[in-house]
């Protein structure tokens, strides 16, 4: 099993790169077009390709969660068989993901000659947006776990990228589906930003989405190859060793 500090570093860098992609492409889209559909297309396209590449690159190191919801689901699904993350690992992952997301927003701001930190003024609040986040997060976790438990983990980079790209368009919230990314996007007052006051509602909805996903997984995918939890860079016996 790769040392926790290496996995946390991969989660930090990967999440930072993801948020840089989301925010940076949003700024570029806002700069080049006044058409809302074109902006969303540019932002979602960059995110699809960027996310797929990042999962492929960092998956062998940390599992490429880049998302506290995924890490928590990994722990929950593997807690009995000791094939998921251990609690200390979850803490390290979540801290790295959140720090990376904030760093990613700052990097994007600086690349476009904006203040390093500019609190977003974009209010994203309302029951319909929170419901959209529940739907988006539920789908994301089910996609990942479903692929792992049916022996199709190799296509996760492409499938997750495709799902998030589609969810940009079919959800009213444009599918944040990630508490760390939600927090990071509060640090940029640009196209992809979210006002700090709107963050709690999105994160709460994402947590509900994770719980809903776990319920669906229990029904549709109760077990999988070696009962692996989510995305892992180690064999089941190695995952068990870290809990010993």
Short mmCIF file of C-alpha atoms in Angstrom, two decimals:
data_model
loop_
_atom_site.label_atom_id
_atom_site.label_comp_id
_atom_site.label_asym_id
_atom_site.label_seq_id
_atom_site.Cartn_x
_atom_site.Cartn_y
_atom_site.Cartn_z
CA UNK A 1 0.00 0.00 0.00
CA UNK A 2 1.34 3.39 -0.98
CA UNK A 3 2.16 5.55 2.07
CA UNK A 4 -0.66 7.84 3.17
CA UNK A 5 1.40 10.98 2.62
CA UNK A 6 1.99 10.03 -1.01
CA UNK A 7 -1.68 9.28 -1.55
CA UNK A 8 -2.68 12.53 0.17
CA UNK A 9 -0.23 14.43 -2.02
CA UNK A 10 -1.80 12.86 -5.11
CA UNK A 11 -5.26 13.83 -3.87
CA UNK A 12 -4.09 17.39 -3.21
CA UNK A 13 -2.48 17.83 -6.62
CA UNK A 14 -5.26 16.05 -8.48
CA UNK A 15 -8.03 18.04 -6.81
CA UNK A 16 -6.10 21.28 -7.34
CA UNK A 17 -5.71 20.47 -11.02
CA UNK A 18 -9.39 19.61 -11.30
CA UNK A 19 -10.52 22.92 -9.79
CA UNK A 20 -7.97 24.81 -11.87
CA UNK A 21 -9.54 23.18 -14.92
CA UNK A 22 -13.10 23.98 -13.85
CA UNK A 23 -12.42 27.57 -12.82
CA UNK A 24 -9.86 28.36 -15.51
CA UNK A 25 -12.06 27.09 -18.34
CA UNK A 26 -14.96 29.03 -16.86
CA UNK A 27 -12.94 32.25 -16.88
CA UNK A 28 -11.82 31.61 -20.45
CA UNK A 29 -15.38 30.87 -21.55
CA UNK A 30 -16.60 34.05 -19.87
CA UNK A 31 -13.86 36.03 -21.59
CA UNK A 32 -14.47 34.67 -25.08
CA UNK A 33 -18.26 34.49 -25.25
CA UNK A 34 -21.36 36.24 -23.99
CA UNK A 35 -23.58 33.30 -24.94
CA UNK A 36 -24.57 31.23 -21.92
CA UNK A 37 -24.80 27.95 -23.81
CA UNK A 38 -21.37 28.44 -25.37
CA UNK A 39 -19.88 29.22 -21.97
CA UNK A 40 -21.37 26.10 -20.44
CA UNK A 41 -20.24 23.99 -23.38
CA UNK A 42 -16.67 25.25 -23.07
CA UNK A 43 -16.60 24.80 -19.31
CA UNK A 44 -18.10 21.30 -19.38
CA UNK A 45 -15.92 20.10 -22.27
CA UNK A 46 -12.70 21.13 -20.54
CA UNK A 47 -13.87 19.49 -17.33
CA UNK A 48 -14.74 16.21 -19.07
CA UNK A 49 -11.31 15.81 -20.61
CA UNK A 50 -9.41 17.20 -17.64
CA UNK A 51 -11.14 14.95 -15.11
CA UNK A 52 -10.67 11.81 -17.21
CA UNK A 53 -6.94 12.50 -17.59
CA UNK A 54 -6.48 13.27 -13.89
CA UNK A 55 -8.22 10.05 -12.81
CA UNK A 56 -6.04 8.03 -15.19
CA UNK A 57 -2.86 9.72 -13.93
CA UNK A 58 -3.48 9.65 -10.18
CA UNK A 59 -5.68 6.57 -9.92
CA UNK A 60 -2.71 4.19 -9.52
CA UNK A 61 -1.44 6.28 -6.58
CA UNK A 62 -4.46 7.25 -4.49
CA UNK A 63 -7.49 5.93 -6.33
CA UNK A 64 -8.09 9.48 -7.66
CA UNK A 65 -11.07 10.23 -5.46
CA UNK A 66 -10.68 14.04 -5.53
CA UNK A 67 -13.96 14.12 -3.62
CA UNK A 68 -14.78 13.66 0.09
CA UNK A 69 -18.04 11.94 -0.85
CA UNK A 70 -16.15 9.26 -2.78
CA UNK A 71 -13.64 8.78 0.05
CA UNK A 72 -16.39 8.46 2.65
CA UNK A 73 -18.27 5.99 0.45
CA UNK A 74 -15.06 3.99 0.05
CA UNK A 75 -14.67 3.77 3.82
CA UNK A 76 -18.32 2.87 4.41
CA UNK A 77 -18.54 0.19 1.74
CA UNK A 78 -15.28 -1.46 2.78
CA UNK A 79 -15.49 -1.09 6.55
CA UNK A 80 -16.60 -4.67 7.27
CA UNK A 81 -14.28 -6.44 4.87
CA UNK A 82 -11.48 -3.94 5.51
CA UNK A 83 -11.11 -3.24 1.81
CA UNK A 84 -12.00 0.44 2.04
CA UNK A 85 -10.06 3.40 3.40
CA UNK A 86 -9.28 3.41 7.10
CA UNK A 87 -10.66 6.33 9.13
CA UNK A 88 -7.26 8.07 9.44
CA UNK A 89 -6.90 7.80 5.67
CA UNK A 90 -10.30 9.39 5.14
CA UNK A 91 -9.24 12.35 7.26
CA UNK A 92 -6.03 12.72 5.28
CA UNK A 93 -7.85 12.45 1.95
CA UNK A 94 -10.54 14.99 2.86
CA UNK A 95 -8.01 17.52 4.15
CA UNK A 96 -5.89 17.11 1.02
CA UNK A 97 -8.90 17.37 -1.28
CA UNK A 98 -10.21 20.51 0.40
CA UNK A 99 -6.80 22.18 0.49
CA UNK A 100 -6.19 21.20 -3.12
CA UNK A 101 -9.53 22.63 -4.23
CA UNK A 102 -8.76 25.99 -2.63
CA UNK A 103 -5.28 25.98 -4.17
CA UNK A 104 -6.77 25.18 -7.57
CA UNK A 105 -9.10 28.18 -7.46
CA UNK A 106 -6.21 30.43 -6.46
CA UNK A 107 -4.03 29.10 -9.29
CA UNK A 108 -6.79 29.74 -11.83
CA UNK A 109 -7.34 33.26 -10.51
CA UNK A 110 -3.64 34.09 -10.76
CA UNK A 111 -3.32 32.65 -14.27
CA UNK A 112 -5.92 35.13 -15.48
CA UNK A 113 -4.42 38.09 -13.60
CA UNK A 114 -7.19 38.18 -11.02
CA UNK A 115 -6.85 38.59 -7.25
CA UNK A 116 -5.58 35.34 -5.71
CA UNK A 117 -8.67 35.17 -3.50
CA UNK A 118 -11.93 36.83 -4.47
CA UNK A 119 -15.02 35.58 -2.68
CA UNK A 120 -17.69 34.64 -5.18
CA UNK A 121 -20.83 36.76 -5.38
CA UNK A 122 -22.76 34.11 -7.32
CA UNK A 123 -25.63 32.98 -5.12
CA UNK A 124 -26.64 29.39 -5.81
CA UNK A 125 -29.48 28.68 -3.42
CA UNK A 126 -32.89 27.11 -3.62
CA UNK A 127 -34.61 23.76 -3.22
CA UNK A 128 -34.34 22.97 -6.94
CA UNK A 129 -30.56 23.44 -6.91
CA UNK A 130 -30.13 21.38 -3.76
CA UNK A 131 -32.27 18.62 -5.27
CA UNK A 132 -30.10 18.76 -8.41
CA UNK A 133 -27.01 18.26 -6.26
CA UNK A 134 -28.60 15.25 -4.59
CA UNK A 135 -29.31 13.74 -8.00
CA UNK A 136 -25.85 14.57 -9.37
CA UNK A 137 -23.99 13.17 -6.37
CA UNK A 138 -26.11 10.04 -6.19
CA UNK A 139 -25.40 9.32 -9.84
CA UNK A 140 -21.68 9.93 -9.52
CA UNK A 141 -21.19 7.50 -6.63
CA UNK A 142 -23.37 4.84 -8.25
CA UNK A 143 -21.42 5.13 -11.52
CA UNK A 144 -18.07 4.65 -9.77
CA UNK A 145 -19.07 1.82 -7.46
CA UNK A 146 -21.19 0.11 -10.09
CA UNK A 147 -18.26 -0.04 -12.49
CA UNK A 148 -15.88 -1.35 -9.83
CA UNK A 149 -18.30 -4.00 -8.62
CA UNK A 150 -19.00 -5.26 -12.12
CA UNK A 151 -15.31 -5.55 -12.98
CA UNK A 152 -15.21 -2.50 -15.24
CA UNK A 153 -12.93 -0.23 -13.21
CA UNK A 154 -10.67 0.31 -16.23
CA UNK A 155 -13.25 2.56 -17.84
CA UNK A 156 -13.82 4.74 -14.77
CA UNK A 157 -11.74 7.69 -16.08
CA UNK A 158 -13.79 7.97 -19.26
CA UNK A 159 -17.10 7.10 -17.61
CA UNK A 160 -16.77 9.56 -14.74
CA UNK A 161 -15.65 12.31 -17.10
CA UNK A 162 -18.61 11.58 -19.37
CA UNK A 163 -21.07 11.50 -16.47
CA UNK A 164 -19.92 14.82 -15.06
CA UNK A 165 -20.00 16.36 -18.54
CA UNK A 166 -23.58 15.18 -19.04
CA UNK A 167 -24.61 16.30 -15.55
CA UNK A 168 -23.38 19.82 -16.30
CA UNK A 169 -26.29 19.94 -18.74
CA UNK A 170 -29.05 17.85 -17.19
CA UNK A 171 -28.89 19.34 -13.66
CA UNK A 172 -29.93 22.87 -12.75
CA UNK A 173 -26.90 23.19 -10.45
CA UNK A 174 -24.40 22.21 -13.19
CA UNK A 175 -23.36 19.25 -11.04
CA UNK A 176 -20.80 20.26 -8.45
CA UNK A 177 -21.31 16.85 -6.74
CA UNK A 178 -18.20 17.39 -4.62
CA UNK A 179 -17.91 19.15 -1.23
CA UNK A 180 -14.21 19.99 -1.67
CA UNK A 181 -14.73 21.47 -5.13
CA UNK A 182 -17.73 23.40 -3.82
CA UNK A 183 -15.58 24.98 -1.11
CA UNK A 184 -12.78 25.73 -3.56
CA UNK A 185 -15.12 27.45 -6.00
CA UNK A 186 -16.14 29.92 -3.29
CA UNK A 187 -12.65 31.44 -3.60
CA UNK A 188 -13.19 32.78 -7.13
CA UNK A 189 -15.62 35.50 -8.16
CA UNK A 190 -15.86 34.21 -11.72
CA UNK A 191 -18.13 32.11 -13.92
CA UNK A 192 -17.62 28.91 -11.90
CA UNK A 193 -17.87 30.51 -8.48
CA UNK A 194 -20.36 29.95 -5.69
CA UNK A 195 -21.05 32.45 -2.92
CA UNK A 196 -19.71 31.32 0.47
CA UNK A 197 -23.22 31.58 1.89
CA UNK A 198 -24.43 29.00 -0.64
CA UNK A 199 -21.76 26.42 0.14
CA UNK A 200 -23.43 24.80 3.16
CA UNK A 201 -26.62 24.03 1.26
CA UNK A 202 -24.71 22.39 -1.59
CA UNK A 203 -22.54 20.33 0.76
CA UNK A 204 -25.57 19.15 2.73
CA UNK A 205 -27.29 18.11 -0.50
CA UNK A 206 -24.17 16.26 -1.62
CA UNK A 207 -24.09 14.37 1.68
CA UNK A 208 -27.71 13.35 1.17
CA UNK A 209 -26.83 12.24 -2.34
CA UNK A 210 -24.06 10.03 -0.99
CA UNK A 211 -26.46 8.34 1.43
CA UNK A 212 -28.99 7.83 -1.35
CA UNK A 213 -26.27 6.30 -3.53
CA UNK A 214 -25.25 3.89 -0.78
CA UNK A 215 -28.84 2.74 -0.57
CA UNK A 216 -29.04 2.14 -4.31
CA UNK A 217 -25.71 0.32 -4.27
CA UNK A 218 -26.95 -1.99 -1.49
CA UNK A 219 -29.85 -2.97 -3.75
CA UNK A 220 -28.19 -3.08 -7.17
CA UNK A 221 -24.54 -3.90 -6.44
CA UNK A 222 -24.41 -5.64 -3.03
CA UNK A 223 -21.03 -7.28 -3.73
CA UNK A 224 -18.33 -7.07 -6.34
CA UNK A 225 -14.93 -8.48 -7.31
CA UNK A 226 -13.25 -9.21 -3.96
CA UNK A 227 -15.84 -6.81 -2.46
CA UNK A 228 -13.65 -3.88 -3.40
CA UNK A 229 -15.23 -0.65 -2.22
CA UNK A 230 -14.67 2.16 -4.68
CA UNK A 231 -11.42 3.04 -6.45
CA UNK A 232 -8.24 1.56 -5.08
CA UNK A 233 -4.61 1.30 -5.97
CA UNK A 234 -4.02 -1.85 -3.94
CA UNK A 235 -5.09 -5.48 -3.90
CA UNK A 236 -7.76 -6.42 -1.30
CA UNK A 237 -5.23 -8.11 0.95
CA UNK A 238 -3.13 -4.94 1.02
CA UNK A 239 -6.20 -2.85 1.87
CA UNK A 240 -6.93 -5.21 4.74
CA UNK A 241 -3.38 -4.91 6.03
CA UNK A 242 -3.71 -1.20 6.65
CA UNK A 243 -6.54 -1.88 9.14
CA UNK A 244 -4.63 -4.55 11.04
#
